[in-house]
Amino acid sequence: MIRACRELGIESVAVHSEPDRDAPFVAEADHSVCIGPARATHSYLDIDAILQAAAQTEAQAIHPGYGFLAENALFAQMVLQQRLAWVGPPPSVIRLMGEKDAAREAAVAAGLPVVPGSDGIIPTLDEARVEADRIGYPVLLKAVAGGGGRGMRRADDAASLETAWNEARREALSAFGNDDVYLEKYLDDARHIEFQVLADSWGNAIHLFERECSVQRRHQKLVEEAPSVALTAEQRASMGARVAHAAAAVGYVGAGTVEFLQDRRDGELYFIEMNTRLQVEHPVTEMITGFDLVQAQIRIAAGEKLWIGQDDLAIDGHAIEVRINAEDPDDDFRPTPGEVTRFDLPELDGLRVDAAVDAGSKVSPYYDSMIAKLIGWGADREASIATVRAALGGLQVEGVCTTASLQDRILAAPDFAAGDLRVGVIPGVD
Ligand code: ADP
């Protein structure tokens, strides 16, 4: 975000918590404001503290990033009430898409295919039994307020429904303060494919093709790539057009992602949710389109009309992103906070590095353990795999343990090389 601002000639202000005082992003921004102590509820989630920092630095706009308050409708609303520009969609759209059952309904109304499932919230276990029988096992109970893979439980048969019901609701209540759930058919042989959309505040919308994010651990993405090997050009163009049309229909503004599962048996795509923010994996889209999504978000928030049309976009080559977390993959992904004493990467053609740390940085135990993303571009998929593997091979991190070795194992696996991906299976591991 800071880089995009700089290229647009806009000064940036980073807000940070006390333990992040020396983080590279704070040094890179033109200005910075400490908004509170380590605990996120007292800093990164403290709306008043962020608005105060904006007032104090006379900021004109707020970009919410992709964590914490990025999909918080109340935050968006309060930003707008302060007469600041909000880099994101209108609060009403964030709210709509934030409730998965309402989002499902909106998707249906906008003409998108959805996974077979219940019509809205299921109030009782008895009704869940009836719905599950109607839809057919296996089924997935999903929290309407869910996110980050939480509040989701699978039931393979009637006998396991009660446990799944109790667990999904308990987790949803503790994570989101809302234990409403609904039911979807569990697609047990599927790819995760998502479309990037971009809409202006004038009713124009385009898509920037798809990303495939089937390589996941516990429903969290590990490796993302664009384009997907599993879409035909016709499918890409026709679903892309439907998604752009749907975004315009719900009054979407800015960058958003419409997520689908693709049934591997027949190749059909089914909507699962929309994320109303920039995603962690947006760089793969930027690398195959040459289009800067963050700059676009900012220009759209400033009220600009879309300056490109669908026909101006084309896919150039292939890009793959791997997430590097400060975790020990050999010890059940235990987070390994501490001081990074060395952080070196080779310089390679086609390699983009988005890193949150450098040598001397402290990885705090308070937040997400992702410390860097390596994104490799190549003229084709094989070349992009080679770029990322060369980067992983040359990556030298000392002081904290990382998931780099796991990522290399995945990229080296024959199934990954063949593009034979499915949710629930980690190539080279499972
Ligand atoms: P979250 O908001 O928690 O990320 P999503 O609805 O985006 O939840 O789903 C996250 C992941 O969960 C998907 O990428 C997929 O792996 C799995 N998933 C979600 N819905 C289904 C389904 N109906 N069948 C099989 N897997 C699913």
XYZ file of N, CA, C and O in Angstrom, residues 174-276:
412
model
N -17.688 -18.485 19.856
C -16.510 -17.931 20.511
C -15.712 -17.054 19.552
O -15.124 -16.056 19.948
N -15.707 -17.380 18.259
C -14.909 -16.576 17.321
C -15.640 -15.328 16.838
O -15.021 -14.301 16.582
N -16.950 -15.424 16.659
C -17.674 -14.318 16.020
C -18.828 -13.773 16.865
O -19.525 -12.842 16.445
N -19.069 -14.380 18.014
C -20.161 -13.914 18.858
C -21.526 -14.152 18.235
O -22.495 -13.483 18.561
N -21.586 -15.115 17.305
C -22.838 -15.375 16.584
C -22.813 -16.853 16.195
O -21.915 -17.287 15.479
N -23.764 -17.634 16.709
C -23.692 -19.072 16.429
C -24.690 -19.528 15.357
O -24.973 -20.726 15.238
N -25.189 -18.590 14.547
C -26.071 -19.008 13.451
C -25.280 -19.773 12.396
O -24.200 -19.358 12.000
N -25.857 -20.883 11.961
C -25.189 -21.680 10.920
C -26.174 -22.010 9.800
O -27.390 -21.939 9.969
N -25.618 -22.362 8.642
C -26.428 -22.884 7.553
C -25.712 -24.095 6.991
O -24.604 -24.447 7.433
N -26.313 -24.729 6.042
C -25.788 -25.994 5.525
C -25.465 -25.908 4.042
O -26.213 -25.297 3.267
N -24.342 -26.510 3.667
C -24.021 -26.630 2.245
C -23.650 -28.070 1.953
O -23.135 -28.775 2.817
N -23.870 -28.479 0.737
C -23.344 -29.767 0.279
C -21.828 -29.682 0.406
O -21.233 -28.677 0.013
N -21.180 -30.696 0.958
C -19.723 -30.700 1.026
C -19.183 -31.266 -0.275
O -19.456 -32.418 -0.631
N -18.464 -30.440 -1.010
C -17.870 -30.916 -2.268
C -16.534 -31.550 -1.921
O -15.587 -30.857 -1.554
N -16.467 -32.873 -1.995
C -15.269 -33.546 -1.489
C -14.190 -33.745 -2.539
O -13.145 -34.309 -2.257
N -14.444 -33.265 -3.752
C -13.408 -33.372 -4.772
C -13.453 -32.085 -5.593
O -14.028 -32.028 -6.668
N -12.846 -31.034 -5.000
C -13.042 -29.701 -5.587
C -11.755 -28.886 -5.595
O -10.830 -29.144 -4.829
N -11.740 -27.940 -6.489
C -10.689 -26.928 -6.496
C -11.268 -25.627 -5.972
O -12.464 -25.378 -6.146
N -10.404 -24.797 -5.363
C -10.820 -23.447 -4.967
C -10.354 -22.491 -6.060
O -9.158 -22.348 -6.311
N -11.321 -21.860 -6.709
C -11.009 -20.908 -7.775
C -11.770 -19.617 -7.491
O -12.961 -19.647 -7.186
N -11.072 -18.491 -7.563
C -11.714 -17.217 -7.233
C -11.446 -16.191 -8.317
O -10.396 -16.200 -8.940
N -12.430 -15.317 -8.527
C -12.284 -14.259 -9.522
C -12.036 -12.918 -8.845
O -12.675 -12.590 -7.844
N -11.107 -12.172 -9.426
C -10.835 -10.811 -8.956
C -11.753 -9.850 -9.702
O -11.795 -9.875 -10.928
N -12.477 -9.016 -8.961
C -13.290 -8.008 -9.633
C -12.831 -6.607 -9.223
O -12.192 -6.423 -8.188
N -13.176 -5.667 -10.072
C -12.857 -4.268 -9.821
C -14.029 -3.447 -10.338
O -14.434 -3.595 -11.487
N -14.585 -2.620 -9.450
C -15.756 -1.822 -9.853
C -15.535 -0.376 -9.430
O -14.894 -0.115 -8.406
N -16.054 0.550 -10.217
C -15.955 1.954 -9.812
C -17.281 2.389 -9.187
O -18.229 1.599 -9.092
N -17.353 3.651 -8.768
C -18.586 4.097 -8.121
C -19.599 4.626 -9.136
O -20.573 5.259 -8.780
N -19.346 4.321 -10.419
C -20.239 4.768 -11.480
C -20.990 3.611 -12.115
O -21.580 3.757 -13.193
N -20.892 2.437 -11.487
C -21.640 1.297 -12.012
C -20.896 0.461 -13.030
O -21.467 -0.449 -13.633
N -19.601 0.750 -13.242
C -18.808 -0.063 -14.173
C -18.032 -1.129 -13.413
O -17.491 -0.843 -12.343
N -17.981 -2.328 -13.966
C -17.217 -3.393 -13.301
C -16.520 -4.267 -14.332
O -17.057 -4.501 -15.421
N -15.314 -4.709 -13.979
C -14.574 -5.647 -14.828
C -14.039 -6.778 -13.936
O -14.085 -6.678 -12.710
N -13.538 -7.825 -14.570
C -12.848 -8.858 -13.795
C -11.404 -8.949 -14.252
O -11.087 -8.567 -15.384
N -10.542 -9.402 -13.356
C -9.124 -9.568 -13.703
C -8.763 -11.050 -13.608
O -7.789 -11.430 -12.973
N -9.615 -11.868 -14.204
C -9.375 -13.308 -14.299
C -9.415 -13.975 -12.918
O -9.885 -13.374 -11.970
N -8.890 -15.200 -12.879
C -9.041 -15.999 -11.655
C -7.703 -16.314 -11.002
O -6.643 -16.171 -11.607
N -7.808 -16.778 -9.760
C -6.664 -17.357 -9.061
C -7.095 -18.731 -8.578
O -8.247 -18.928 -8.218
N -6.167 -19.670 -8.565
C -6.480 -20.968 -7.961
C -5.759 -21.072 -6.626
O -4.555 -20.849 -6.538
N -6.526 -21.403 -5.577
C -5.970 -21.483 -4.216
C -6.409 -22.792 -3.577
O -6.941 -22.808 -2.463
N -6.194 -23.900 -4.276
C -6.648 -25.192 -3.745
C -5.712 -25.746 -2.686
O -6.119 -26.582 -1.885
N -4.455 -25.314 -2.705
C -3.502 -25.851 -1.730
C -3.712 -25.116 -0.410
O -3.347 -23.949 -0.260
N -4.362 -25.803 0.510
C -4.741 -25.182 1.782
C -4.422 -26.125 2.929
O -4.375 -27.333 2.755
N -4.211 -25.527 4.094
C -4.106 -26.319 5.311
C -5.181 -25.804 6.250
O -5.222 -24.616 6.539
N -6.044 -26.679 6.683
C -7.173 -26.294 7.541
C -7.948 -25.117 6.959
O -8.206 -24.127 7.643
N -8.262 -25.203 5.681
C -9.030 -24.177 4.971
C -8.324 -22.832 4.900
O -8.941 -21.824 4.626
N -7.013 -22.818 5.150
C -6.260 -21.576 4.958
C -5.285 -21.785 3.808
O -4.605 -22.808 3.733
N -5.217 -20.793 2.937
C -4.431 -20.942 1.719
C -2.929 -20.974 1.995
O -2.439 -20.226 2.834
N -2.228 -21.860 1.288
C -0.767 -21.936 1.413
C -0.080 -21.434 0.147
O 0.931 -20.762 0.199
N -0.631 -21.856 -1.008
C -0.039 -21.513 -2.311
C -1.166 -21.012 -3.203
O -2.253 -21.589 -3.206
N -0.914 -19.917 -3.918
C -1.935 -19.386 -4.818
C -1.305 -19.130 -6.184
O -0.128 -18.789 -6.258
N -2.112 -19.305 -7.220
C -1.550 -19.058 -8.542
C -2.578 -18.477 -9.501
O -3.790 -18.571 -9.276
N -2.069 -17.864 -10.555
C -2.940 -17.354 -11.610
C -2.226 -17.525 -12.938
O -1.021 -17.321 -13.008
N -2.913 -17.930 -13.993
C -4.305 -18.394 -13.975
C -4.399 -19.821 -13.441
O -3.387 -20.412 -13.082
N -5.629 -20.379 -13.407
C -5.810 -21.773 -13.011
C -5.689 -22.651 -14.253
O -6.175 -22.279 -15.317
N -5.072 -23.822 -14.084
C -4.979 -24.742 -15.226
C -6.334 -25.395 -15.503
O -6.508 -26.050 -16.528
N -7.279 -25.203 -14.577
C -8.517 -25.983 -14.657
C -9.673 -25.255 -15.338
O -10.777 -25.776 -15.384
N -9.432 -24.052 -15.840
C -10.512 -23.344 -16.532
C -10.213 -23.288 -18.021
O -9.082 -23.035 -18.427
N -11.249 -23.482 -18.813
C -11.087 -23.256 -20.242
C -11.228 -21.754 -20.490
O -11.762 -21.026 -19.644
N -10.754 -21.310 -21.642
C -10.841 -19.881 -21.969
C -12.302 -19.428 -21.965
O -12.629 -18.327 -21.519
N -13.193 -20.314 -22.418
C -14.626 -19.952 -22.469
C -15.194 -19.803 -21.058
O -15.939 -18.876 -20.765
N -14.827 -20.770 -20.193
C -15.310 -20.702 -18.797
C -14.824 -19.423 -18.120
O -15.568 -18.755 -17.406
N -13.550 -19.104 -18.359
C -12.949 -17.900 -17.772
C -13.715 -16.661 -18.230
O -14.076 -15.817 -17.426
N -13.936 -16.577 -19.523
C -14.590 -15.380 -20.055
C -16.047 -15.308 -19.600
O -16.529 -14.244 -19.202
N -16.732 -16.445 -19.608
C -18.162 -16.363 -19.296
C -18.395 -16.191 -17.795
O -19.196 -15.353 -17.376
N -17.652 -16.926 -16.932
C -17.852 -16.721 -15.496
C -17.317 -15.358 -15.083
O -17.913 -14.683 -14.230
N -16.215 -14.917 -15.702
C -15.679 -13.585 -15.405
C -16.725 -12.512 -15.686
O -16.950 -11.610 -14.865
N -17.403 -12.634 -16.814
C -18.415 -11.640 -17.179
C -19.588 -11.685 -16.195
O -20.113 -10.644 -15.783
N -19.966 -12.903 -15.776
C -21.078 -13.025 -14.819
C -20.712 -12.408 -13.477
O -21.541 -11.776 -12.810
N -19.468 -12.616 -13.066
C -19.002 -12.089 -11.790
C -18.956 -10.553 -11.822
O -19.374 -9.881 -10.868
N -18.463 -10.004 -12.916
C -18.401 -8.540 -13.040
C -19.820 -7.963 -13.028
O -20.097 -6.962 -12.360
N -20.722 -8.644 -13.725
C -22.108 -8.212 -13.770
C -22.718 -8.259 -12.354
O -23.412 -7.333 -11.932
N -22.420 -9.340 -11.624
C -22.953 -9.488 -10.260
C -22.410 -8.394 -9.346
O -23.140 -7.846 -8.514
N -21.124 -8.063 -9.504
C -20.517 -7.011 -8.673
C -21.242 -5.687 -8.910
O -21.591 -4.979 -7.957
N -21.480 -5.379 -10.172
C -22.192 -4.129 -10.485
C -23.612 -4.180 -9.915
O -24.108 -3.192 -9.360
N -24.239 -5.356 -9.999
C -25.631 -5.496 -9.544
C -25.784 -5.253 -8.035
O -26.802 -4.739 -7.593
N -24.770 -5.630 -7.239
C -24.902 -5.412 -5.787
C -24.342 -4.054 -5.363
O -24.267 -3.747 -4.171
N -23.919 -3.238 -6.327
C -23.404 -1.908 -5.985
C -21.990 -1.951 -5.438
O -21.588 -1.113 -4.633
N -21.234 -2.936 -5.896
C -19.870 -3.084 -5.406
C -18.991 -1.933 -5.885
O -19.150 -1.448 -7.002
N -18.037 -1.529 -5.035
C -17.063 -0.505 -5.429
C -15.683 -0.951 -4.946
O -15.531 -1.364 -3.802
N -14.694 -0.868 -5.845
C -13.322 -1.196 -5.457
C -12.942 -2.602 -5.877
O -13.546 -3.187 -6.772
N -11.912 -3.149 -5.197
C -11.423 -4.494 -5.522
C -12.113 -5.506 -4.625
O -12.252 -5.275 -3.427
N -12.546 -6.602 -5.192
C -13.190 -7.651 -4.402
C -12.915 -9.013 -5.022
O -12.451 -9.103 -6.164
N -13.193 -10.046 -4.252
C -12.950 -11.395 -4.750
C -14.182 -12.263 -4.581
O -14.769 -12.311 -3.497
N -14.558 -12.910 -5.658
C -15.705 -13.811 -5.612
C -15.150 -15.236 -5.654
O -14.485 -15.621 -6.616
N -15.399 -15.974 -4.567
C -14.805 -17.310 -4.430
C -15.763 -18.410 -4.861
O -16.954 -18.371 -4.543
N -15.195 -19.395 -5.546
C -15.968 -20.544 -6.013
C -15.267 -21.836 -5.631
O -14.052 -21.862 -5.447
N -16.035 -22.901 -5.556
C -15.446 -24.237 -5.584
C -15.769 -24.796 -6.952
O -16.875 -24.599 -7.477
N -14.783 -25.463 -7.535
C -15.027 -26.116 -8.813
C -15.110 -27.623 -8.569
O -14.169 -28.221 -8.038
N -16.230 -28.191 -8.908
C -16.387 -29.645 -8.790
C -15.479 -30.294 -9.832
O -15.615 -30.040 -11.024
N -14.537 -31.120 -9.357
C -13.559 -31.678 -10.295
C -14.185 -32.692 -11.243
O -13.625 -32.991 -12.284
N -15.343 -33.214 -10.841
C -15.955 -34.232 -11.700
C -16.488 -33.656 -13.003
O -16.290 -34.210 -14.064
N -17.161 -32.497 -12.890
C -17.736 -31.947 -14.119
C -17.225 -30.550 -14.469
O -17.650 -29.971 -15.473
N -16.322 -30.008 -13.627
C -15.729 -28.706 -13.950
C -16.617 -27.511 -13.656
O -16.235 -26.365 -13.909
N -17.803 -27.751 -13.072
C -18.722 -26.635 -12.800
C -18.243 -25.816 -11.598
O -17.693 -26.358 -10.635
N -18.509 -24.507 -11.655
C -18.119 -23.603 -10.571
C -19.328 -23.254 -9.711
O -20.419 -23.012 -10.234
N -19.118 -23.231 -8.379
C -20.189 -22.892 -7.445
C -19.706 -21.811 -6.481
O -18.694 -21.990 -5.801
N -20.447 -20.707 -6.404
C -20.109 -19.598 -5.497
C -20.075 -20.078 -4.049
O -20.967 -20.805 -3.611
N -19.033 -19.682 -3.292
C -19.083 -19.907 -1.840
C -19.109 -18.614 -1.035
O -19.802 -18.521 -0.049
N -18.348 -17.597 -1.452
C -18.434 -16.336 -0.711
C -17.753 -15.222 -1.466
O -17.010 -15.449 -2.418
N -18.010 -13.983 -1.026
C -17.298 -12.839 -1.589
C -16.517 -12.151 -0.492
O -17.034 -11.911 0.599
N -15.251 -11.836 -0.772
C -14.444 -11.068 0.163
C -14.390 -9.623 -0.304
O -14.008 -9.348 -1.436
N -14.783 -8.729 0.604
C -14.954 -7.330 0.208
C -13.701 -6.500 0.487
O -13.772 -5.410 1.025
